[in-house]
CSV table of C-alpha atoms in Angstrom, one decimal:
chain,number,residue,atom,x,y,z
A,1,MET,CA,4.5,52.7,24.6
A,2,ALA,CA,6.6,49.9,23.1
A,3,ILE,CA,5.5,46.4,23.8
A,4,LYS,CA,8.0,44.3,25.7
A,5,HIS,CA,8.6,40.8,24.3
A,6,GLU,CA,9.6,38.4,27.0
A,7,VAL,CA,12.1,35.7,26.1
A,8,PRO,CA,10.7,32.3,26.9
A,9,LEU,CA,12.6,29.5,28.6
A,10,HIS,CA,13.3,28.1,25.2
A,11,PRO,CA,13.8,31.1,22.9
A,12,GLN,CA,13.1,29.1,19.8
A,13,ALA,CA,9.4,29.3,20.8
A,14,GLN,CA,9.4,32.8,19.4
A,15,PHE,CA,9.3,31.3,15.8
A,16,PHE,CA,5.7,30.5,16.7
A,17,GLY,CA,4.5,34.0,16.4
A,18,ALA,CA,6.0,36.0,19.4
A,19,GLY,CA,7.4,38.7,17.2
A,20,PRO,CA,8.6,41.3,16.6
A,21,TYR,CA,7.8,41.1,12.9
A,22,PRO,CA,9.3,42.6,9.7
A,23,ALA,CA,7.6,45.6,8.1
A,24,ARG,CA,7.1,44.0,4.7
A,25,ARG,CA,6.0,40.6,5.8
A,26,ALA,CA,3.7,39.9,2.8
A,27,ALA,CA,6.3,40.6,0.3
A,28,ILE,CA,8.8,38.4,2.2
A,29,ALA,CA,6.3,35.6,2.3
A,30,VAL,CA,5.6,35.9,-1.5
A,31,ALA,CA,9.4,35.9,-2.2
A,32,ALA,CA,9.9,32.8,0.0
A,33,ILE,CA,7.0,30.9,-1.7
A,34,LEU,CA,8.4,31.8,-5.1
A,35,ALA,CA,11.8,30.5,-4.1
A,36,GLY,CA,10.2,27.2,-3.0
A,37,LEU,CA,8.4,27.0,-6.4
A,38,VAL,CA,11.7,27.6,-8.3
A,39,LEU,CA,13.4,24.9,-6.1
A,40,THR,CA,10.6,22.5,-7.0
A,41,MET,CA,11.0,23.1,-10.7
A,42,ILE,CA,14.8,22.7,-10.8
A,43,TRP,CA,15.1,19.8,-8.4
A,44,SER,CA,16.9,16.8,-9.8
A,45,ALA,CA,15.9,13.6,-7.9
A,46,PRO,CA,18.4,11.3,-9.9
A,47,PHE,CA,21.3,13.6,-9.0
A,48,VAL,CA,20.5,13.9,-5.3
A,49,ASP,CA,19.3,10.4,-4.7
A,50,SER,CA,21.9,8.5,-6.8
A,51,VAL,CA,25.0,10.7,-7.2
A,52,ILE,CA,24.9,12.1,-3.7
A,53,GLY,CA,22.8,9.7,-1.6
A,54,ASP,CA,24.0,6.4,-3.1
A,55,SER,CA,27.6,7.5,-3.1
A,56,VAL,CA,27.5,8.5,0.6
A,57,ALA,CA,25.8,5.2,1.6
A,58,ASN,CA,28.2,3.0,-0.5
A,59,GLY,CA,31.2,4.8,0.9
A,60,LEU,CA,30.2,4.5,4.5
A,61,LEU,CA,29.0,0.9,4.3
A,62,GLY,CA,31.8,-0.3,2.1
A,63,TYR,CA,29.5,-2.1,-0.4
A,64,ASP,CA,26.8,-1.4,-2.9
A,65,ALA,CA,23.9,-0.5,-0.6
A,66,LYS,CA,21.2,-1.1,-3.2
A,67,ALA,CA,22.5,-4.5,-4.5
A,68,THR,CA,23.5,-6.1,-1.2
A,69,PRO,CA,20.7,-7.6,0.9
A,70,ILE,CA,20.5,-6.7,4.6
A,71,SER,CA,22.0,-9.8,6.3
A,72,GLY,CA,20.5,-9.4,9.8
A,73,VAL,CA,19.3,-7.1,12.6
A,74,LEU,CA,22.7,-5.6,13.4
A,75,ALA,CA,23.4,-5.0,9.7
A,76,GLY,CA,19.9,-3.5,9.4
A,77,THR,CA,20.3,-1.0,12.2
A,78,LEU,CA,23.6,0.2,10.7
A,79,PHE,CA,22.1,0.4,7.3
A,80,ALA,CA,19.2,2.4,8.8
A,81,PHE,CA,21.5,5.1,10.2
A,82,VAL,CA,23.7,5.3,7.2
A,83,SER,CA,20.8,5.5,4.7
A,84,GLY,CA,19.3,8.2,6.9
A,85,LEU,CA,22.5,10.2,6.7
A,86,ALA,CA,22.9,9.6,3.0
A,87,GLY,CA,19.3,10.8,2.5
A,88,SER,CA,19.9,14.1,4.2
A,89,PHE,CA,19.7,16.1,1.0
A,90,THR,CA,16.9,14.1,-0.7
A,91,ALA,CA,13.6,15.7,-1.6
A,92,CYS,CA,11.9,13.8,1.2
A,93,ASN,CA,14.2,15.3,3.8
A,94,ILE,CA,15.3,18.7,2.6
A,95,ALA,CA,12.5,20.5,4.6
A,96,ALA,CA,14.3,19.4,7.8
A,97,PHE,CA,16.8,22.2,7.1
A,98,GLY,CA,14.0,24.6,7.7
A,99,ALA,CA,14.6,24.0,11.4
A,100,VAL,CA,18.1,25.5,11.3
A,101,ALA,CA,16.9,29.1,11.2
A,102,PRO,CA,14.5,28.8,14.1
A,103,LEU,CA,17.3,27.1,16.1
A,104,VAL,CA,19.9,29.7,15.3
A,105,GLY,CA,17.4,32.5,15.9
A,106,GLY,CA,16.6,31.1,19.3
A,107,GLU,CA,20.3,31.4,20.3
A,108,ALA,CA,20.4,35.2,19.4
A,109,GLY,CA,19.5,36.4,22.8
A,110,GLY,CA,22.9,35.9,24.3
A,111,LYS,CA,25.9,33.6,24.6
A,112,ARG,CA,25.1,30.1,25.6
A,113,SER,CA,27.1,27.1,26.6
A,114,PHE,CA,27.5,24.1,24.3
A,115,ALA,CA,25.4,22.0,26.6
A,116,THR,CA,22.6,24.5,26.7
A,117,THR,CA,22.6,24.7,23.0
A,118,LEU,CA,22.0,21.0,22.8
A,119,LYS,CA,18.7,21.3,24.6
A,120,PRO,CA,16.6,22.4,21.6
A,121,LEU,CA,18.1,19.6,19.6
A,122,GLY,CA,16.9,17.3,22.3
A,123,TRP,CA,13.4,18.6,22.1
A,124,ILE,CA,13.4,18.2,18.3
A,125,SER,CA,14.7,14.6,18.8
A,126,ALA,CA,12.0,13.8,21.3
A,127,GLY,CA,9.2,14.7,18.9
A,128,MET,CA,11.0,13.0,16.0
A,129,LEU,CA,11.6,9.8,17.8
A,130,ALA,CA,8.1,9.6,19.2
A,131,VAL,CA,6.8,9.4,15.6
A,132,SER,CA,9.6,7.3,14.0
A,133,VAL,CA,9.7,4.7,16.8
A,134,VAL,CA,5.9,4.2,16.8
A,135,TYR,CA,5.8,4.0,13.0
A,136,GLY,CA,8.7,1.5,13.2
A,137,VAL,CA,6.7,-0.7,15.5
A,138,ILE,CA,3.7,-0.5,13.2
A,139,VAL,CA,5.8,-1.4,10.2
A,140,ALA,CA,7.2,-4.4,12.1
A,141,LEU,CA,3.7,-5.6,12.9
A,142,VAL,CA,1.7,-4.9,9.7
A,143,GLY,CA,4.3,-3.5,7.2
A,144,THR,CA,3.9,-6.1,4.5
A,145,LYS,CA,0.3,-5.0,4.0
A,146,MET,CA,1.1,-1.3,3.8
A,147,PRO,CA,1.4,0.6,0.5
A,148,GLN,CA,5.1,1.4,1.1
A,149,PHE,CA,5.9,-2.3,1.0
A,150,SER,CA,4.6,-2.7,-2.5
A,151,THR,CA,6.9,-2.9,-5.5
A,152,ALA,CA,4.0,-2.9,-8.1
A,153,LYS,CA,4.6,-0.9,-11.2
A,154,THR,CA,1.7,1.2,-12.3
A,155,THR,CA,1.1,3.7,-15.1
A,156,GLY,CA,-0.8,6.1,-12.8
A,157,LEU,CA,-1.0,6.9,-9.1
A,158,SER,CA,-0.1,3.8,-7.0
A,159,ALA,CA,-1.2,3.3,-3.4
A,160,ARG,CA,2.4,3.9,-2.5
A,161,SER,CA,2.4,7.3,-4.2
A,162,VAL,CA,-0.9,8.3,-2.6
A,163,GLN,CA,0.6,7.5,0.9
A,164,SER,CA,3.5,9.8,0.0
A,165,MET,CA,1.3,12.5,-1.2
A,166,VAL,CA,-0.8,12.5,1.9
A,167,ALA,CA,2.1,12.3,4.3
A,168,PHE,CA,4.2,15.0,2.7
A,169,GLY,CA,1.2,17.1,1.9
A,170,VAL,CA,0.4,17.3,5.6
A,171,VAL,CA,4.0,18.1,6.5
A,172,GLY,CA,4.2,20.8,3.7
A,173,LEU,CA,1.0,22.5,4.9
A,174,ALA,CA,2.2,22.5,8.5
A,175,PHE,CA,5.5,24.1,7.5
A,176,LEU,CA,3.6,26.7,5.5
A,177,LEU,CA,1.3,27.6,8.4
A,178,MET,CA,4.3,27.8,10.8
A,179,GLY,CA,6.1,30.1,8.4
A,180,LEU,CA,3.1,32.4,8.1
A,181,ILE,CA,2.7,32.4,11.9
A,182,ALA,CA,6.5,33.1,12.3
A,183,LEU,CA,6.1,36.2,10.1
A,184,GLY,CA,3.0,37.4,11.9
A,185,ILE,CA,0.7,37.0,8.8
A,186,LEU,CA,-1.4,34.4,10.7
A,187,ARG,CA,-2.2,34.5,14.4
A,188,ASN,CA,-1.0,31.6,16.3
A,189,PRO,CA,-4.1,29.8,17.7
A,190,LEU,CA,-2.0,28.0,20.2
A,191,ALA,CA,-0.1,31.1,21.5
A,192,GLY,CA,-1.3,30.5,25.1
A,193,PHE,CA,-0.2,26.9,25.1
A,194,VAL,CA,3.2,27.8,23.7
A,195,ARG,CA,3.7,30.4,26.4
A,196,ARG,CA,3.0,27.7,29.0
A,197,HIS,CA,5.1,25.0,27.2
A,198,PRO,CA,7.8,26.9,25.2
A,199,ALA,CA,9.4,23.7,24.0
A,200,ALA,CA,6.3,22.6,22.2
A,201,PRO,CA,7.2,24.2,18.8
A,202,LEU,CA,10.4,22.2,18.8
A,203,VAL,CA,8.7,19.0,19.6
A,204,LEU,CA,6.2,19.7,16.8
A,205,MET,CA,9.0,20.4,14.4
A,206,GLY,CA,10.7,17.1,15.4
A,207,ALA,CA,7.3,15.2,14.9
A,208,LEU,CA,7.0,16.6,11.4
A,209,ILE,CA,10.6,15.5,10.6
A,210,GLY,CA,9.8,12.0,12.0
A,211,GLY,CA,6.7,12.0,9.8
A,212,PHE,CA,8.9,12.1,6.7
A,213,LEU,CA,9.3,8.3,7.1
A,214,ILE,CA,5.5,7.7,6.8
A,215,GLY,CA,5.6,8.7,3.1
A,216,ARG,CA,9.2,8.3,2.2
A,217,PRO,CA,9.8,6.7,-1.2
A,218,TYR,CA,13.7,7.0,-1.1
A,219,PRO,CA,15.0,3.7,-2.4
A,220,LEU,CA,17.5,3.1,0.4
A,221,PHE,CA,14.8,3.8,3.0
A,222,ARG,CA,12.4,1.4,1.2
A,223,ILE,CA,15.0,-1.4,1.5
A,224,MET,CA,15.2,-0.8,5.2
A,225,PHE,CA,11.4,-0.6,5.4
A,226,ARG,CA,11.0,-4.0,3.7
A,227,SER,CA,13.6,-5.5,6.0
A,228,ALA,CA,11.7,-4.3,9.1
A,229,ALA,CA,8.4,-5.4,7.7
A,230,GLU,CA,9.6,-8.9,6.8
A,231,GLN,CA,11.4,-9.4,10.2
A,232,HIS,CA,8.2,-8.7,12.2
A,233,ASN,CA,10.6,-7.7,15.1
A,234,VAL,CA,9.1,-4.7,16.9
A,235,ILE,CA,12.4,-3.9,18.6
A,236,TYR,CA,14.3,-4.0,15.4
A,237,GLY,CA,11.6,-1.9,13.7
A,238,ALA,CA,11.6,0.7,16.4
A,239,ALA,CA,15.4,0.9,16.5
A,240,ALA,CA,15.9,1.0,12.7
A,241,PHE,CA,13.3,3.7,12.2
A,242,ALA,CA,14.7,5.7,15.1
A,243,LEU,CA,18.2,5.5,13.7
A,244,GLN,CA,17.0,6.4,10.2
A,245,SER,CA,15.5,9.6,11.7
A,246,VAL,CA,18.7,10.4,13.7
A,247,GLY,CA,20.7,10.0,10.5
A,248,ASN,CA,18.3,12.5,8.7
A,249,ILE,CA,19.1,15.3,11.2
A,250,VAL,CA,22.8,14.8,11.7
A,251,VAL,CA,23.8,17.3,9.0
A,252,MET,CA,21.2,19.8,10.1
A,253,ALA,CA,22.3,19.6,13.7
A,254,VAL,CA,26.0,20.0,12.8
A,255,LEU,CA,25.1,23.1,10.6
A,256,PHE,CA,23.2,24.5,13.6
A,257,LEU,CA,26.1,24.0,16.0
A,258,ILE,CA,28.6,25.5,13.5
A,259,LEU,CA,26.5,28.6,13.0
A,260,THR,CA,26.0,28.9,16.7
A,261,HIS,CA,29.5,28.2,18.1
A,262,ALA,CA,32.0,28.3,15.3
A,263,THR,CA,31.3,31.8,14.0
A,264,GLY,CA,32.4,33.7,17.0
A,265,GLY,CA,28.8,34.8,17.7
A,266,ARG,CA,28.6,36.8,14.5
A,267,VAL,CA,25.4,35.2,13.4
A,268,GLN,CA,23.7,35.7,16.8
A,269,ARG,CA,24.8,39.4,16.9
A,270,TRP,CA,23.5,40.0,13.4
A,271,LEU,CA,20.1,38.6,14.3
A,272,ALA,CA,19.9,40.4,17.7
A,273,ALA,CA,20.8,43.7,16.1
A,274,LYS,CA,17.3,43.9,14.5
A,275,PRO,CA,15.0,41.4,16.4
A,276,ALA,CA,12.7,41.2,13.4
A,277,ARG,CA,15.4,39.4,11.5
A,278,ILE,CA,14.7,36.4,13.6
A,279,ALA,CA,11.1,36.2,12.4
A,280,THR,CA,12.3,36.9,8.8
A,281,VAL,CA,14.9,34.2,8.5
A,282,THR,CA,12.6,31.7,10.4
A,283,GLY,CA,9.5,32.5,8.3
A,284,VAL,CA,11.5,32.3,5.0
A,285,ALA,CA,13.1,29.0,5.9
A,286,LEU,CA,9.8,27.4,6.8
A,287,LEU,CA,7.9,28.8,3.8
A,288,VAL,CA,10.6,27.7,1.4
A,289,GLY,CA,10.7,24.2,2.9
A,290,GLY,CA,6.9,24.0,3.2
A,291,THR,CA,6.3,25.2,-0.4
A,292,PHE,CA,8.9,22.8,-1.8
A,293,THR,CA,7.5,19.8,0.2
A,294,LEU,CA,3.9,20.4,-0.8
A,295,LEU,CA,4.6,21.2,-4.5
A,296,TYR,CA,7.2,18.5,-5.1
A,297,TRP,CA,5.3,15.6,-3.5
A,298,ASP,CA,1.8,16.6,-4.6
A,299,VAL,CA,1.7,18.9,-7.5
A,300,ARG,CA,4.9,17.9,-9.3
A,301,VAL,CA,4.0,14.2,-8.9
A,302,LEU,CA,0.7,14.8,-10.6
A,303,GLY,CA,2.6,16.7,-13.3
A,304,ARG,CA,5.1,13.9,-13.8
A,305,LEU,CA,2.2,11.4,-14.2
A,306,GLY,CA,0.5,13.6,-16.8
A,307,TYR,CA,-2.6,14.5,-14.8
A,308,ILE,CA,-1.8,18.3,-14.8
A,309,TRP,CA,0.9,20.6,-16.2
A,310,PHE,CA,3.7,21.6,-14.0
A,311,PRO,CA,7.0,23.1,-15.3
A,312,MET,CA,10.0,20.9,-14.6
A,313,ILE,CA,13.6,21.3,-15.7
A,314,SER,CA,15.3,17.9,-16.3
A,315,TRP,CA,19.1,17.6,-15.7
């Protein structure tokens, strides 16, 4: 007798292990992890951070974002959003796009209105802002004493690097575990909780995206970080960090809405034709993002500093 899978209130909750699962889940997981490894090896931080990120920020702000000091609270909040948007494709934010597949997969159960589609984005934003706002307040209170504030040059691991490694290491491991659960390789220990609170996975995803700020070394973010730390204004700190996070997910949210509403339902129909496809695309997206985040910010950093060998292609 076939097992009936009930669709929860928020269908995206199925990416936390509700199934059905693909037949060759182990092979799919290995392929996704290898893809994350290759992405780590070929990633060019100078190109993404400077050519893309700086160009976007300079174009939107109308001045050199790195060379021009932040002149006040209003300028700082605008800078926070723009720098977050400009940093959408940086290594410290690329894992956020792993949320697109779960979101689109959650819309595969049928046609939904635009307003209904915004609900999962709201849950992600709730988790994200809970973390970024609290961290912004902490930075405003004690930020000048935190490793991220330091500009010290070192030949080895700095305190700032260690903070990045810890923060992104935790996020990367979380994405990997979520990917393995989505594919059905690992059992979800919180399955009962998710059934009672189907929006919980989206809130967790948002909290992980908000957590990017805790370790983020992106130059434009650090300019905003130092401004908030020196102002010691908790309202400014909370607002700036919230807007930085919002800027981080704008492109991801637009991509999700395009795939959901601008394709005539073709993506949803393709996913719904074989329900295991939802678990497949979700698991792959999370595993690629998690592998890249963990390897880039922990293993590749150690390789760049000469502690271990790690293959990297410079371009």
